[in-house]
Short mmCIF file of C-alpha atoms in Angstrom, two decimals:
data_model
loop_
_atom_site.label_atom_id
_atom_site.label_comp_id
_atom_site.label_asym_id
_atom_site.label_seq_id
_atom_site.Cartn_x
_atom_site.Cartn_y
_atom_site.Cartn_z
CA UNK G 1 -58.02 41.20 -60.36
CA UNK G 2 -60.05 41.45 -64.01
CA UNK G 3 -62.34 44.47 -64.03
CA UNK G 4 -65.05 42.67 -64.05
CA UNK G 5 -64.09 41.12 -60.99
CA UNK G 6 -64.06 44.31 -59.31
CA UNK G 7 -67.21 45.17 -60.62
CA UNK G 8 -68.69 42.01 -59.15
CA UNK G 9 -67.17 42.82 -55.65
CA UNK G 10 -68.12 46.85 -55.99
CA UNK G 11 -71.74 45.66 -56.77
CA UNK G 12 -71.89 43.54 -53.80
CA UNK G 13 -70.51 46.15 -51.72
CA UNK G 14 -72.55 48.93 -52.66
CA UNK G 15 -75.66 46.10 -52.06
CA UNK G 16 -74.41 45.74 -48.25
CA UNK G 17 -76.16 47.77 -45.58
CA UNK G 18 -74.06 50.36 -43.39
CA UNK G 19 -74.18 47.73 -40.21
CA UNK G 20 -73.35 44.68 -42.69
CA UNK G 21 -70.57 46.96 -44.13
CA UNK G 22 -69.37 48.26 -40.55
CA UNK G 23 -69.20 44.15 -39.43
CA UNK G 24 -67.71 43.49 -42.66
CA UNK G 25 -64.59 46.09 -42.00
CA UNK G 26 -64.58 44.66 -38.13
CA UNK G 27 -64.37 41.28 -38.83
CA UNK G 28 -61.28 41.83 -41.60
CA UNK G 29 -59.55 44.11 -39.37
CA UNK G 30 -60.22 41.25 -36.22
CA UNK G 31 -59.15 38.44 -38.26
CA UNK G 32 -55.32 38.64 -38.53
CA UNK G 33 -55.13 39.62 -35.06
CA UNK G 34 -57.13 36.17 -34.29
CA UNK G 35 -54.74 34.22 -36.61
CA UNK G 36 -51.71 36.10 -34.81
CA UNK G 37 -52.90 34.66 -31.64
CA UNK G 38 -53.60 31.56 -32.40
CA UNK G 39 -50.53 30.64 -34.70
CA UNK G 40 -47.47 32.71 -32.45
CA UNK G 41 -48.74 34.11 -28.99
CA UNK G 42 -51.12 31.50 -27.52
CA UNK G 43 -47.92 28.74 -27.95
CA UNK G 44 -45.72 31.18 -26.99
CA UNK G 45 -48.04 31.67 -23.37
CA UNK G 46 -48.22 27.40 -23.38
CA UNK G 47 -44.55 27.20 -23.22
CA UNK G 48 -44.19 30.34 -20.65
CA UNK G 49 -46.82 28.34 -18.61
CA UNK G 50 -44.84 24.99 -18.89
CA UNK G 51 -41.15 26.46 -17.95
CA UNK G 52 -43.02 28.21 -15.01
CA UNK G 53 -43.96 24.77 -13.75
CA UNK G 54 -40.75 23.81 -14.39
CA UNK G 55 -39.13 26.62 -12.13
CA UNK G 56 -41.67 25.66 -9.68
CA UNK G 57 -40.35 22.29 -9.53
CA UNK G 58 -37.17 22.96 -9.47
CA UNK G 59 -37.65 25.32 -6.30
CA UNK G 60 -39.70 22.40 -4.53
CA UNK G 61 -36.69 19.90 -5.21
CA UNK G 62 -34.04 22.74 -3.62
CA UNK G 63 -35.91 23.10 -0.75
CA UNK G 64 -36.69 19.50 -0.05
CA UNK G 65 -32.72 18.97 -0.57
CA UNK G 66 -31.56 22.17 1.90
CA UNK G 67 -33.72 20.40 4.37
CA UNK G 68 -32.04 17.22 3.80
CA UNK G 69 -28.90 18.44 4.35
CA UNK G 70 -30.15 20.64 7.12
CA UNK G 71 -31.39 17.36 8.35
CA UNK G 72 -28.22 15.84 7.84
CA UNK G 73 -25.83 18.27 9.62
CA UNK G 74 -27.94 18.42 12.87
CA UNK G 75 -27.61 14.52 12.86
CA UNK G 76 -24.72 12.86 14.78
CA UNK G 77 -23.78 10.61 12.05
CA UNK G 78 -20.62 7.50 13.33
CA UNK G 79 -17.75 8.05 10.94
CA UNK G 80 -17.97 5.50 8.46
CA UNK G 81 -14.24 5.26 8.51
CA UNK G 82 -13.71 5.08 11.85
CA UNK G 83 -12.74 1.43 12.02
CA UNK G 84 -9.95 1.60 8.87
CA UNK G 85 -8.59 4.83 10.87
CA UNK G 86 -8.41 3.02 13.98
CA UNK G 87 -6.58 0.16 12.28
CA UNK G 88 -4.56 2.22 10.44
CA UNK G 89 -3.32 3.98 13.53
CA UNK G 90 -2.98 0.21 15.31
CA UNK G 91 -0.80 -0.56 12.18
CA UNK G 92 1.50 2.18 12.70
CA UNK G 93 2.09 2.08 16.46
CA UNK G 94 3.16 -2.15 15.83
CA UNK G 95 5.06 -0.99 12.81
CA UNK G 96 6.95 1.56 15.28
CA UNK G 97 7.79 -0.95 17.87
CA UNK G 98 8.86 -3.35 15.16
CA UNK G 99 11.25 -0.79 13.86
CA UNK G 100 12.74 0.24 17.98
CA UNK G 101 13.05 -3.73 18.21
CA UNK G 102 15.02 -3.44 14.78
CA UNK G 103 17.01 -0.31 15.76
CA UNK G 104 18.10 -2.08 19.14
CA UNK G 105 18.78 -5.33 17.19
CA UNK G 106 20.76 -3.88 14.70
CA UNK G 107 23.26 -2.31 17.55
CA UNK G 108 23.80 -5.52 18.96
CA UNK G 109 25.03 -6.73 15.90
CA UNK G 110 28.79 -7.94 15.23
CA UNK G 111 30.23 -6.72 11.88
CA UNK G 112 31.86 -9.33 9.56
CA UNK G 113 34.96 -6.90 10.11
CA UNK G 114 34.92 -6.75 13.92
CA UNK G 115 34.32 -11.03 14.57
CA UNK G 116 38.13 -11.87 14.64
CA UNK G 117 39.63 -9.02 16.69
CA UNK G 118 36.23 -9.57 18.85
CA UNK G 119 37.27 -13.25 19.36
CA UNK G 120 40.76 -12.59 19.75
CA UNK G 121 40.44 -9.75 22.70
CA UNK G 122 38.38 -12.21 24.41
CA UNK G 123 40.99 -14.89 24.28
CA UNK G 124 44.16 -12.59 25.01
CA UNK G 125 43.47 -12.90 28.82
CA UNK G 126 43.77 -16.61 28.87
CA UNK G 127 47.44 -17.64 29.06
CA UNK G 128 46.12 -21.66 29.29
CA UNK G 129 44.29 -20.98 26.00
CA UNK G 130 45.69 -21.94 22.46
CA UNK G 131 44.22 -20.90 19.22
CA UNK G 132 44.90 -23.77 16.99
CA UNK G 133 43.39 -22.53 13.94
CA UNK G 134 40.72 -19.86 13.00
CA UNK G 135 38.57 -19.63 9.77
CA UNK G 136 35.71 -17.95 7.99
CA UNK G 137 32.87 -19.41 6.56
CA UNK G 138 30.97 -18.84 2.71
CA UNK G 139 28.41 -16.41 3.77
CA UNK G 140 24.88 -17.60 3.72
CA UNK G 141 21.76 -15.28 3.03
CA UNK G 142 19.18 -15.60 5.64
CA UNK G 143 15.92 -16.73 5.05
CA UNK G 144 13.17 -14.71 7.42
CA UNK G 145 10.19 -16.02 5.67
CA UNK G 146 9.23 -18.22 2.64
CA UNK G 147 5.96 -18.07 1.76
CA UNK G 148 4.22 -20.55 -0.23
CA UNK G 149 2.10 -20.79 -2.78
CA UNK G 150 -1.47 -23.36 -3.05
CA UNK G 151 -3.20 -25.39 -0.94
CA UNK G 152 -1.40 -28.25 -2.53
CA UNK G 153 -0.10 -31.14 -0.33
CA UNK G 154 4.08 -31.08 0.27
CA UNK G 155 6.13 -32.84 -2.07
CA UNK G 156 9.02 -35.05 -0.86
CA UNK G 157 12.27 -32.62 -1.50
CA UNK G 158 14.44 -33.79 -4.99
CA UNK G 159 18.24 -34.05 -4.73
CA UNK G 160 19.55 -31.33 -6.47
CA UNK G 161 22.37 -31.33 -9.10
CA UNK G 162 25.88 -29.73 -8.36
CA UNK G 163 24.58 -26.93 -11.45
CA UNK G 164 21.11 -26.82 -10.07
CA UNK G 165 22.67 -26.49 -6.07
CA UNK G 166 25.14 -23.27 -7.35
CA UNK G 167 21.99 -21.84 -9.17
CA UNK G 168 19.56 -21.77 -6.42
CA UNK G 169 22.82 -20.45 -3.89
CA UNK G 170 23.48 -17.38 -6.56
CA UNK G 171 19.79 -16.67 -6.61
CA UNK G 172 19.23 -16.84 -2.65
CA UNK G 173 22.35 -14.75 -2.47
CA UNK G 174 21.00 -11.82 -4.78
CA UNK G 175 17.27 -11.95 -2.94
CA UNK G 176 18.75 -11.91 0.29
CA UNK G 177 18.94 -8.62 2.07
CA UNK G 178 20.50 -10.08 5.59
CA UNK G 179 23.90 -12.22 5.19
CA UNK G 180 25.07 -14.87 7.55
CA UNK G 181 28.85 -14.57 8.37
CA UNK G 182 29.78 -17.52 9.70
CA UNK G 183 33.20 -18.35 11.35
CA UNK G 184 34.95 -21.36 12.94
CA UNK G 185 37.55 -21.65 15.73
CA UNK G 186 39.78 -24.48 17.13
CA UNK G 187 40.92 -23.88 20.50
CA UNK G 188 43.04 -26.06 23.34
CA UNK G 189 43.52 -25.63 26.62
CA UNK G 190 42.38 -27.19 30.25
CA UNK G 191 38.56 -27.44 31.16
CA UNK G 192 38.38 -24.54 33.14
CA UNK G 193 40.27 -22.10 30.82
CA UNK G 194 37.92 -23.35 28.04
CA UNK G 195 34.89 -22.82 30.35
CA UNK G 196 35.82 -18.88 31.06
CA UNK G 197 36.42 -18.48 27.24
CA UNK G 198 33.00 -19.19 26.67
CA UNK G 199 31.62 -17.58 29.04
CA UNK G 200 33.32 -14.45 28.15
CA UNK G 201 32.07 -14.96 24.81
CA UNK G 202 28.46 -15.11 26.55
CA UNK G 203 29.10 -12.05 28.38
CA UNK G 204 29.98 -10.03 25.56
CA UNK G 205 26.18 -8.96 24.53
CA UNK G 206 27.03 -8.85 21.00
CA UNK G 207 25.36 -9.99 17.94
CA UNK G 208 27.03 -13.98 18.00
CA UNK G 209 25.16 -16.59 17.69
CA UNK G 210 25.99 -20.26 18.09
CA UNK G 211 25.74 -22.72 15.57
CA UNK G 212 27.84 -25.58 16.87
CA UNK G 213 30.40 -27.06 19.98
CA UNK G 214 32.40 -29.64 19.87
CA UNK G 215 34.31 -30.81 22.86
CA UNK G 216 36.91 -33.38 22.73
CA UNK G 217 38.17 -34.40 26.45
CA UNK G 218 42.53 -34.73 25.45
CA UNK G 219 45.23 -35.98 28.01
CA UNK G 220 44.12 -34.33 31.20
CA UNK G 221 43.80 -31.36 32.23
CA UNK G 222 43.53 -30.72 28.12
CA UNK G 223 40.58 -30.44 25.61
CA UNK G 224 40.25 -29.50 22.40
CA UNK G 225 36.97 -27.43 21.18
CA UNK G 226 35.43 -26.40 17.85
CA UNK G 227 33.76 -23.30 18.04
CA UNK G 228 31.33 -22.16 14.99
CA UNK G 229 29.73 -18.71 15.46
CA UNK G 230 28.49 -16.26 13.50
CA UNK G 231 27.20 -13.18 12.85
CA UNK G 232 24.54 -10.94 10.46
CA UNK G 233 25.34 -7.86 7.94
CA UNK G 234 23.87 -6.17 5.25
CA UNK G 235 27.52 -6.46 3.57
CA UNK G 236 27.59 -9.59 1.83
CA UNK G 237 31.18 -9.76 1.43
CA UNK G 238 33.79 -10.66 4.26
CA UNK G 239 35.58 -7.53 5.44
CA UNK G 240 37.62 -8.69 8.31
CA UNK G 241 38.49 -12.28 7.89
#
């Protein structure tokens, strides 16, 4: 500030009145504090004022939400997977008498190794009974369940071609998990000796199954029969033919 700047303001000073110079000194001594206020402490207070509504917000919305789930707990709610446990457990109990019926199956099955000395223990009794001639089978794999495919209408079956016949055997024989074993017999002898062969066969209780009889009446009392069993395995291969 130029000394005759000062000047100016001493004149004017020494022309104020003690009470104009007293609410001179006031008001310059008053006026930061003001501008302090305004500019840093009376935002700061809005935004201590908004974050307590906040908090008191917040504490509504947790005690609406513990009395919710107070709510919630007292309340006998029905298990909403009730139904898919109690089908579940349904499942599993027919899955466990499918597997006994398996099990008990399984024991009544003839191995492809135990049909011929099976066949011929049976027959050893029978002194009017010939074996003319005795002979396994190609296995077969066994088909439990084809499942098709569309809504489409069937189409008339197409003659396959020797290639297209060993092909579709091959690939039926590598799917297959169950083999058929199947076995044929020629036997002679009179009626009645014929008749208890069978039946001994029948009473046996074993895993045979029938597939064909043939019975040709010969000179009496003699007939000739053709006997095709067979039997199931896991073992594709013959093991006692």
């Amino acid at each position: 500030m130029s000394n005759k700047a000062w000047r100016t303001v001493n004149d004017a000073w020494e022309k104020l009145t003690k009470r104009e110079r007293l609410l001179l000194f006031f008001t310059a001594s008053v006026l930061p504090l003001m501008l302090l206020f305004v500019m840093v402490l009376e935002p700061a207070l809005d935004r201590m004022q908004g974050v307590d509504g906040q908090i008191a917000s917040l504490e509504h919305s947790v005690r609406a939400q513990e009395k919710m789930l107070r709510m919630l707990q007292d309340a006998d709610l029905p298990d909403p997977n009730a139904k898919a446990h109690r089908d579940l457990k349904a499942l599993v109990n027919r899955l466990d008498v499918i597997n006994s019926d398996v099990d008990r199956f399984a024991r009544n099955l003839v191995g492809p190794e135990q049909m011929l000395g099976l066949l011929h223990s049976v027959l050893g009794p029978e002194k009017d009974l010939k074996l003319i001639e005795a002979y396994s089978l190609p296995v077969e794999p066994l088909v439990l369940n084809k499942e098709t495919e569309g809504t489409e209408a069937p189409v008339a079956p197409r003659r396959l071609t020797a290639d297209a016949e060993v092909r579709a055997r091959e690939k039926a024989m590598q799917e297959a998990v169950i083999y058929i074993h199947p076995f044929e017999m020629q036997l002679q002898g009179s009626y009645e000796a014929l008749y208890r062969y069978l039946q001994s066969i029948e009473a046996l209780h074993q895993g045979f199954f029938w597939d064909r009889l043939e019975y040709t009446a010969d000179k009496y009392p003699n007939a000739t029969i053709r006997l095709r069993v067979h039997t199931l395995s896991t073992e594709e291969s013959w093991l006692g033919a």
